[in-house]
């Protein structure tokens, strides 16, 4: 009898599930036998309005968290032997928050976290992917919190908040390296 596995995908504000990191994460999860649930949110602000605005970031988090909890309310996490939360940007914080609220004890794939992510990852297992040129979360915050919380950290040189460098060939290599590591985690 094979184990029942679930992957829940938590996108970012402007990084939806059809963008490369999440698109290929979903495909890989399905290839590895996971049922996949995609969470979505309806935000009142654009990403550029949220960045560096603590009040709007908190509002976006509260809205997304409420919508995510509602969308996941019918999921019986206890039916699954393995649960994986794949989050991008604010979705990393939303996923960790939902894990805490539902007591899931999921493994977290954290793609380009925001600082608030680490408020909810205490006691969780996971791996963090962070671009060293990411303007949404300072490198020292990510590095310090990963050490403090015992999370594996994979840093990508010259990569931004989408783990992209501006060079298409390099970006495809980054995605390939990311997917190889994620497949090991699956």
Coordinates of N, CA and C in Angstrom, one line a residue:
X1 N 0.8 -1.2 0.0 CA 0.0 0.0 0.0 C 0.9 1.2 0.0
X2 N 0.7 2.1 -0.9 CA 1.5 3.3 -1.0 C 0.9 4.4 -0.1
X3 N 1.8 5.3 0.3 CA 1.5 6.3 1.3 C 0.7 7.4 0.5
X4 N -0.3 8.0 1.2 CA -1.0 9.1 0.7 C -0.2 10.4 0.9
X5 N 0.0 11.2 -0.1 CA 0.8 12.4 0.0 C 0.0 13.6 -0.5
X6 N 0.2 14.7 0.1 CA -0.4 15.9 -0.3 C 0.6 17.1 -0.4
X7 N 0.5 17.8 -1.4 CA 1.3 19.1 -1.6 C 0.3 20.2 -1.7
X8 N 0.5 21.2 -0.8 CA -0.3 22.4 -0.9 C 0.5 23.6 -1.4
X9 N 0.1 24.3 -2.4 CA 0.8 25.4 -3.0 C 0.2 26.7 -2.6
X10 N 1.1 27.5 -2.0 CA 0.7 28.9 -1.6 C 1.5 29.9 -2.4
X11 N 0.8 30.5 -3.4 CA 1.5 31.5 -4.2 C 1.8 32.8 -3.5
X12 N 2.5 33.7 -4.2 CA 2.8 35.0 -3.7 C 1.7 36.0 -4.2
X13 N 1.9 37.3 -3.9 CA 1.0 38.3 -4.3 C 1.0 38.4 -5.8
X14 N 2.2 38.5 -6.4 CA 2.2 38.7 -7.9 C 2.8 37.5 -8.6
X15 N 3.1 36.4 -7.8 CA 3.7 35.2 -8.3 C 2.7 34.1 -8.2
X16 N 1.9 33.9 -9.3 CA 0.9 32.9 -9.2 C 1.4 31.5 -9.6
X17 N 0.5 30.5 -9.5 CA 0.9 29.1 -9.6 C 1.4 28.7 -11.0
X18 N 1.2 29.5 -12.0 CA 1.6 29.2 -13.4 C 3.0 29.8 -13.7
X19 N 3.6 30.5 -12.7 CA 5.0 31.0 -12.9 C 6.0 29.9 -12.7
X20 N 7.2 29.9 -13.2 CA 8.1 28.8 -13.3 C 8.3 28.0 -12.0
X21 N 8.7 28.6 -10.9 CA 9.0 27.8 -9.7 C 7.8 27.0 -9.2
X22 N 6.6 27.6 -9.2 CA 5.4 26.9 -8.7 C 4.8 26.0 -9.7
X23 N 4.9 26.4 -11.0 CA 4.4 25.5 -12.1 C 5.2 24.2 -12.1
X24 N 6.5 24.2 -12.0 CA 7.3 23.0 -12.0 C 7.2 22.3 -10.7
X25 N 7.1 23.0 -9.6 CA 6.9 22.3 -8.3 C 5.6 21.5 -8.3
X26 N 4.5 22.0 -8.9 CA 3.3 21.3 -9.0 C 3.4 20.1 -9.8
X27 N 4.1 20.3 -11.0 CA 4.2 19.1 -11.9 C 5.1 18.0 -11.3
X28 N 6.1 18.4 -10.6 CA 7.0 17.4 -9.9 C 6.2 16.7 -8.8
X29 N 5.5 17.4 -8.1 CA 4.7 16.8 -7.0 C 3.7 15.8 -7.6
X30 N 3.0 16.1 -8.7 CA 2.1 15.2 -9.3 C 2.9 13.9 -9.8
X31 N 4.0 14.2 -10.4 CA 4.9 13.0 -10.9 C 5.3 12.1 -9.8
X32 N 5.5 12.7 -8.6 CA 5.9 11.9 -7.4 C 4.7 11.3 -6.6
X33 N 3.5 11.4 -7.2 CA 2.3 10.8 -6.5 C 1.6 11.6 -5.5
X34 N 1.9 12.9 -5.5 CA 1.2 13.8 -4.5 C -0.1 14.3 -5.1
X35 N -1.2 14.3 -4.2 CA -2.4 15.1 -4.6 C -1.9 16.6 -4.4
X36 N -2.4 17.4 -5.2 CA -2.0 18.8 -5.2 C -3.2 19.7 -4.9
X37 N -3.1 20.6 -4.0 CA -4.1 21.6 -3.7 C -3.5 23.0 -3.9
X38 N -4.1 23.8 -4.7 CA -3.6 25.2 -4.9 C -4.5 26.2 -4.2
X39 N -3.8 27.0 -3.4 CA -4.5 28.1 -2.7 C -4.4 29.3 -3.5
X40 N -5.5 30.1 -3.5 CA -5.4 31.4 -4.2 C -5.9 32.5 -3.3
X41 N -5.6 33.7 -3.6 CA -6.0 34.9 -2.8 C -6.5 36.0 -3.8
X42 N -7.3 36.9 -3.2 CA -7.7 38.1 -3.9 C -7.2 39.3 -3.1
X43 N -6.2 39.9 -3.6 CA -5.6 41.1 -2.8 C -6.1 42.4 -3.3
X44 N -6.3 43.3 -2.4 CA -6.7 44.7 -2.8 C -5.5 45.6 -3.3
X45 N -4.3 45.1 -3.1 CA -3.1 45.9 -3.5 C -2.2 45.2 -4.5
X46 N -1.5 45.9 -5.2 CA -0.4 45.4 -6.1 C 0.8 45.1 -5.3
X47 N 1.7 44.2 -5.8 CA 2.9 44.0 -5.0 C 3.8 45.2 -4.7
X48 N 3.8 46.1 -5.7 CA 4.6 47.4 -5.5 C 4.0 48.3 -4.4
X49 N 2.7 48.1 -4.1 CA 2.1 48.9 -3.1 C 2.4 48.3 -1.7
X50 N 2.7 47.0 -1.7 CA 2.9 46.3 -0.4 C 4.3 46.3 0.0
X51 N 5.2 46.3 -0.9 CA 6.7 46.2 -0.6 C 7.0 47.5 0.2
X52 N 7.7 47.2 1.3 CA 8.2 48.3 2.2 C 7.1 49.1 2.9
X53 N 5.9 48.5 2.9 CA 4.8 49.2 3.6 C 4.2 48.2 4.6
X54 N 4.6 48.3 5.9 CA 4.3 47.3 6.9 C 2.8 47.2 7.1
X55 N 2.0 48.3 7.0 CA 0.6 48.2 7.2 C -0.1 47.4 6.1
X56 N 0.3 47.7 4.8 CA -0.3 47.0 3.7 C 0.2 45.5 3.7
X57 N 1.4 45.3 4.1 CA 1.9 43.9 4.2 C 1.1 43.1 5.2
X58 N 0.8 43.7 6.3 CA 0.0 43.0 7.4 C -1.4 42.8 6.9
X59 N -2.0 43.8 6.2 CA -3.3 43.7 5.6 C -3.3 42.6 4.6
X60 N -2.3 42.5 3.7 CA -2.3 41.4 2.7 C -2.2 40.1 3.4
X61 N -1.3 40.0 4.4 CA -1.2 38.7 5.1 C -2.5 38.3 5.7
X62 N -3.2 39.2 6.4 CA -4.5 38.9 7.1 C -5.5 38.4 6.1
X63 N -5.6 39.1 4.9 CA -6.6 38.7 3.9 C -6.2 37.4 3.3
X64 N -5.0 37.2 3.0 CA -4.5 35.9 2.4 C -4.7 34.7 3.4
X65 N -4.3 35.0 4.6 CA -4.4 33.9 5.7 C -5.9 33.5 5.8
X66 N -6.8 34.5 5.9 CA -8.2 34.2 6.0 C -8.7 33.4 4.9
X67 N -8.3 33.8 3.6 CA -8.8 33.1 2.4 C -8.2 31.7 2.4
X68 N -6.9 31.5 2.7 CA -6.3 30.2 2.7 C -6.9 29.3 3.7
X69 N -7.1 29.7 4.9 CA -7.7 28.9 6.0 C -9.1 28.4 5.5
X70 N -9.9 29.3 4.9 CA -11.2 28.9 4.4 C -11.1 27.8 3.3
X71 N -10.2 28.0 2.4 CA -10.0 27.1 1.3 C -9.5 25.7 1.7
X72 N -8.8 25.7 2.8 CA -8.2 24.4 3.4 C -9.1 23.8 4.4
X73 N -10.2 24.4 4.8 CA -11.1 24.0 5.9 C -11.6 22.6 5.6
X74 N -11.8 22.2 4.4 CA -12.4 20.8 4.1 C -11.3 19.8 3.9
X75 N -10.0 20.1 4.0 CA -9.0 19.2 3.8 C -8.7 18.4 5.1
X76 N -8.8 17.1 5.1 CA -8.5 16.3 6.3 C -7.0 15.9 6.2
X77 N -6.2 16.7 6.8 CA -4.7 16.5 6.7 C -4.3 15.2 7.3
X78 N -5.1 14.7 8.3 CA -4.8 13.4 8.9 C -4.9 12.2 8.0
X79 N -5.6 12.4 6.9 CA -5.8 11.4 5.9 C -4.5 11.1 5.1
X80 N -3.5 12.0 5.3 CA -2.2 11.9 4.5 C -1.1 11.5 5.4
X81 N -0.2 10.6 4.8 CA 1.0 10.2 5.5 C 2.1 11.3 5.4
X82 N 2.1 12.1 4.4 CA 3.1 13.1 4.2 C 2.4 14.3 3.6
X83 N 2.7 15.5 4.2 CA 2.1 16.7 3.7 C 3.3 17.7 3.5
X84 N 3.3 18.3 2.3 CA 4.3 19.2 1.9 C 3.6 20.6 1.6
X85 N 4.1 21.6 2.2 CA 3.6 23.0 1.9 C 4.7 23.7 1.0
X86 N 4.3 24.1 -0.2 CA 5.2 24.8 -1.1 C 4.7 26.3 -1.1
X87 N 5.5 27.2 -0.6 CA 5.1 28.6 -0.6 C 6.1 29.5 -1.3
X88 N 5.6 30.6 -1.9 CA 6.4 31.6 -2.6 C 6.1 32.9 -2.0
X89 N 7.1 33.6 -1.5 CA 7.0 35.0 -1.0 C 6.0 35.0 0.2
X90 N 5.0 35.8 0.1 CA 4.0 35.9 1.2 C 3.4 34.6 1.4
X91 N 3.3 33.7 0.4 CA 2.8 32.4 0.5 C 3.5 31.5 1.5
X92 N 4.8 31.8 1.7 CA 5.6 31.1 2.6 C 5.1 31.3 4.1
X93 N 4.8 32.6 4.3 CA 4.2 33.0 5.6 C 2.8 32.4 5.8
X94 N 2.0 32.5 4.8 CA 0.7 32.0 4.8 C 0.7 30.4 5.1
X95 N 1.6 29.7 4.4 CA 1.7 28.3 4.6 C 2.0 27.9 6.0
X96 N 3.1 28.6 6.5 CA 3.5 28.3 7.9 C 2.4 28.7 8.9
X97 N 1.7 29.7 8.6 CA 0.6 30.1 9.5 C -0.5 29.0 9.5
X98 N -0.9 28.6 8.3 CA -1.9 27.5 8.1 C -1.5 26.3 8.8
X99 N -0.2 25.9 8.7 CA 0.3 24.7 9.3 C 0.1 24.8 10.8
X100 N 0.4 26.0 11.4 CA 0.3 26.2 12.8 C -1.2 26.1 13.2
X101 N -2.1 26.8 12.5 CA -3.5 26.8 12.8 C -4.2 25.4 12.7
X102 N -3.8 24.7 11.7 CA -4.4 23.3 11.6 C -3.5 22.2 12.2
X103 N -2.4 22.5 12.7 CA -1.5 21.5 13.4 C -1.1 20.4 12.4
X104 N -0.8 20.8 11.2 CA -0.5 19.8 10.2 C 0.9 19.2 10.3
X105 N 1.9 19.9 10.8 CA 3.3 19.4 10.8 C 3.8 19.1 9.4
X106 N 3.6 20.0 8.5 CA 4.0 19.8 7.1 C 5.5 20.1 7.0
X107 N 6.1 19.5 5.9 CA 7.4 19.9 5.5 C 7.3 21.1 4.6
X108 N 8.1 22.2 4.8 CA 7.9 23.4 4.1 C 9.1 23.6 3.1
X109 N 8.6 23.9 1.8 CA 9.5 24.3 0.8 C 9.3 25.8 0.7
X110 N 10.3 26.6 1.1 CA 10.1 28.1 1.3 C 10.9 28.7 0.2
X111 N 10.1 29.3 -0.8 CA 10.7 30.0 -1.9 C 10.7 31.5 -1.7
X112 N 11.8 32.1 -1.6 CA 12.0 33.5 -1.4 C 11.0 34.0 -0.3
X113 N 11.4 33.8 1.0 CA 10.5 34.2 2.1 C 10.4 35.7 2.2
X114 N 9.4 36.1 3.0 CA 9.4 37.5 3.5 C 9.7 37.4 4.9
X115 N 10.1 38.5 5.6 CA 10.5 38.4 7.0 C 9.5 37.8 7.9
X116 N 8.2 38.0 7.6 CA 7.1 37.5 8.5 C 7.1 35.9 8.5
X117 N 7.6 35.3 7.4 CA 7.6 33.9 7.3 C 8.2 33.2 8.6
X118 N 9.2 33.8 9.1 CA 10.0 33.2 10.2 C 9.2 33.3 11.5
X119 N 8.2 34.1 11.6 CA 7.4 34.2 12.8 C 6.6 32.9 13.0
X120 N 6.4 32.1 11.9 CA 5.5 30.9 12.0 C 6.3 29.6 11.8
X121 N 7.5 29.6 11.4 CA 8.3 28.4 11.1 C 9.0 27.7 12.3
X122 N 8.8 28.3 13.5 CA 9.5 27.7 14.6 C 9.0 26.3 14.8
X123 N 9.9 25.3 14.9 CA 9.5 23.9 15.1 C 9.1 23.2 13.9
X124 N 9.2 23.8 12.7 CA 8.9 23.2 11.5 C 10.1 22.7 10.8
X125 N 9.9 21.7 9.9 CA 11.0 21.2 9.1 C 10.9 21.9 7.7
X126 N 12.0 22.1 7.1 CA 11.9 22.7 5.7 C 13.2 23.1 5.1
X127 N 13.1 23.6 3.9 CA 14.3 24.1 3.2 C 13.9 25.5 2.6
X128 N 14.8 26.4 2.8 CA 14.6 27.8 2.3 C 15.4 28.1 1.1
X129 N 14.8 28.6 0.1 CA 15.5 29.0 -1.1 C 15.5 30.5 -1.2
X130 N 16.7 31.2 -1.2 CA 16.7 32.6 -1.1 C 17.7 33.2 -2.1
X131 N 17.3 34.2 -2.9 CA 18.2 34.9 -3.8 C 18.9 36.0 -3.0
X132 N 20.2 36.0 -3.3 CA 21.1 37.0 -2.5 C 20.9 38.4 -3.0
X133 N 20.1 38.6 -4.1 CA 19.7 40.0 -4.5 C 18.2 40.2 -4.4
X134 N 17.6 39.6 -3.4 CA 16.2 39.7 -3.2 C 15.9 40.9 -2.3
X135 N 15.2 41.9 -2.9 CA 14.9 43.1 -2.1 C 13.8 43.0 -1.1
X136 N 13.1 41.9 -1.1 CA 12.0 41.7 -0.2 C 12.4 41.2 1.2
X137 N 13.5 40.5 1.3 CA 14.0 40.0 2.6 C 15.5 40.1 2.7
X138 N 16.0 40.7 3.6 CA 17.4 40.9 3.8 C 18.1 39.6 4.0
X139 N 19.3 39.4 3.4 CA 20.1 38.2 3.5 C 20.4 37.8 5.0
X140 N 20.8 38.8 5.8 CA 21.1 38.5 7.2 C 19.9 38.0 8.0
X141 N 18.7 38.4 7.7 CA 17.5 37.9 8.3 C 17.3 36.5 8.0
X142 N 17.4 36.2 6.7 CA 17.2 34.8 6.2 C 18.3 33.9 6.8
X143 N 19.5 34.3 6.8 CA 20.6 33.4 7.3 C 20.5 33.2 8.8
X144 N 20.3 34.3 9.5 CA 20.1 34.2 11.0 C 19.0 33.3 11.4
X145 N 17.8 33.5 10.8 CA 16.6 32.8 11.1 C 16.7 31.3 10.8
X146 N 17.4 31.0 9.6 CA 17.5 29.6 9.2 C 18.4 28.9 10.2
X147 N 19.5 29.5 10.7 CA 20.4 28.9 11.7 C 19.6 28.7 13.0
X148 N 18.9 29.8 13.4 CA 18.1 29.7 14.7 C 17.0 28.6 14.7
X149 N 16.4 28.5 13.5 CA 15.2 27.5 13.4 C 15.7 26.2 12.9
X150 N 16.9 26.0 12.6 CA 17.4 24.7 12.1 C 16.9 24.4 10.7
X151 N 16.7 25.4 9.8 CA 16.2 25.1 8.5 C 17.4 25.1 7.5
X152 N 17.3 24.2 6.5 CA 18.3 24.2 5.5 C 18.1 25.4 4.6
X153 N 19.2 26.1 4.3 CA 19.2 27.3 3.4 C 20.0 27.1 2.2
X154 N 19.3 27.3 1.0 CA 20.0 27.3 -0.2 C 20.0 28.7 -0.8
X155 N 21.1 29.3 -0.9 CA 21.2 30.7 -1.4 C 21.6 30.7 -2.9
X156 N 21.1 31.6 -3.6 CA 21.3 31.7 -5.1 C 22.0 33.1 -5.3
X157 N 23.2 33.1 -5.8 CA 23.9 34.3 -6.0 C 23.2 35.1 -7.2
X158 N 23.2 36.4 -6.9 CA 22.7 37.4 -7.9 C 21.2 37.1 -8.3
X159 N 20.5 36.4 -7.5 CA 19.1 36.1 -7.9 C 18.2 37.0 -7.1
X160 N 17.1 37.3 -7.7 CA 16.1 38.2 -7.1 C 15.0 37.5 -6.4
X161 N 13.9 38.1 -6.2 CA 12.7 37.5 -5.4 C 12.0 36.4 -6.2
X162 N 12.3 36.3 -7.5 CA 11.8 35.2 -8.3 C 12.9 34.1 -8.5
X163 N 14.0 34.2 -7.8 CA 15.2 33.4 -8.1 C 15.6 33.5 -9.5
X164 N 15.6 34.7 -10.0 CA 16.0 35.0 -11.4 C 17.1 36.0 -11.4
X165 N 18.0 35.9 -12.4 CA 19.2 36.7 -12.5 C 19.1 37.8 -13.6
X166 N 18.1 37.6 -14.5 CA 18.1 38.4 -15.7 C 18.7 37.7 -16.9
X167 N 19.3 36.6 -16.7 CA 19.9 35.8 -17.8 C 19.1 34.5 -17.9
X168 N 18.4 34.4 -19.1 CA 17.5 33.2 -19.2 C 18.2 31.9 -19.0
X169 N 19.4 31.7 -19.6 CA 20.0 30.4 -19.5 C 20.4 30.1 -18.0
X170 N 20.9 31.1 -17.3 CA 21.2 31.0 -15.9 C 20.0 30.7 -15.1
X171 N 18.9 31.3 -15.4 CA 17.6 31.2 -14.7 C 17.1 29.7 -14.9
X172 N 17.2 29.2 -16.1 CA 16.8 27.8 -16.3 C 17.6 26.8 -15.5
X173 N 18.9 27.1 -15.4 CA 19.8 26.3 -14.6 C 19.5 26.4 -13.1
X174 N 19.1 27.5 -12.7 CA 18.6 27.7 -11.3 C 17.4 26.8 -11.0
X175 N 16.4 26.9 -11.9 CA 15.2 26.1 -11.8 C 15.6 24.6 -11.8
X176 N 16.5 24.2 -12.7 CA 16.9 22.8 -12.7 C 17.5 22.4 -11.4
X177 N 18.4 23.2 -10.9 CA 19.0 22.9 -9.6 C 18.0 22.8 -8.5
X178 N 17.1 23.7 -8.5 CA 16.0 23.8 -7.5 C 15.2 22.5 -7.5
X179 N 14.7 22.1 -8.8 CA 13.9 20.9 -8.9 C 14.6 19.6 -8.5
X180 N 15.9 19.6 -8.8 CA 16.7 18.4 -8.3 C 16.6 18.3 -6.8
X181 N 16.8 19.4 -6.1 CA 16.8 19.3 -4.7 C 15.4 19.0 -4.1
X182 N 14.4 19.6 -4.8 CA 13.0 19.3 -4.4 C 12.6 17.9 -4.6
X183 N 13.1 17.3 -5.7 CA 12.8 15.9 -6.0 C 13.4 15.0 -4.9
X184 N 14.5 15.4 -4.4 CA 15.1 14.6 -3.3 C 14.3 14.7 -2.0
X185 N 13.6 15.9 -1.8 CA 12.8 16.1 -0.6 C 11.5 15.3 -0.8
X186 N 11.0 15.1 -2.0 CA 9.7 14.4 -2.2 C 9.9 12.9 -1.9

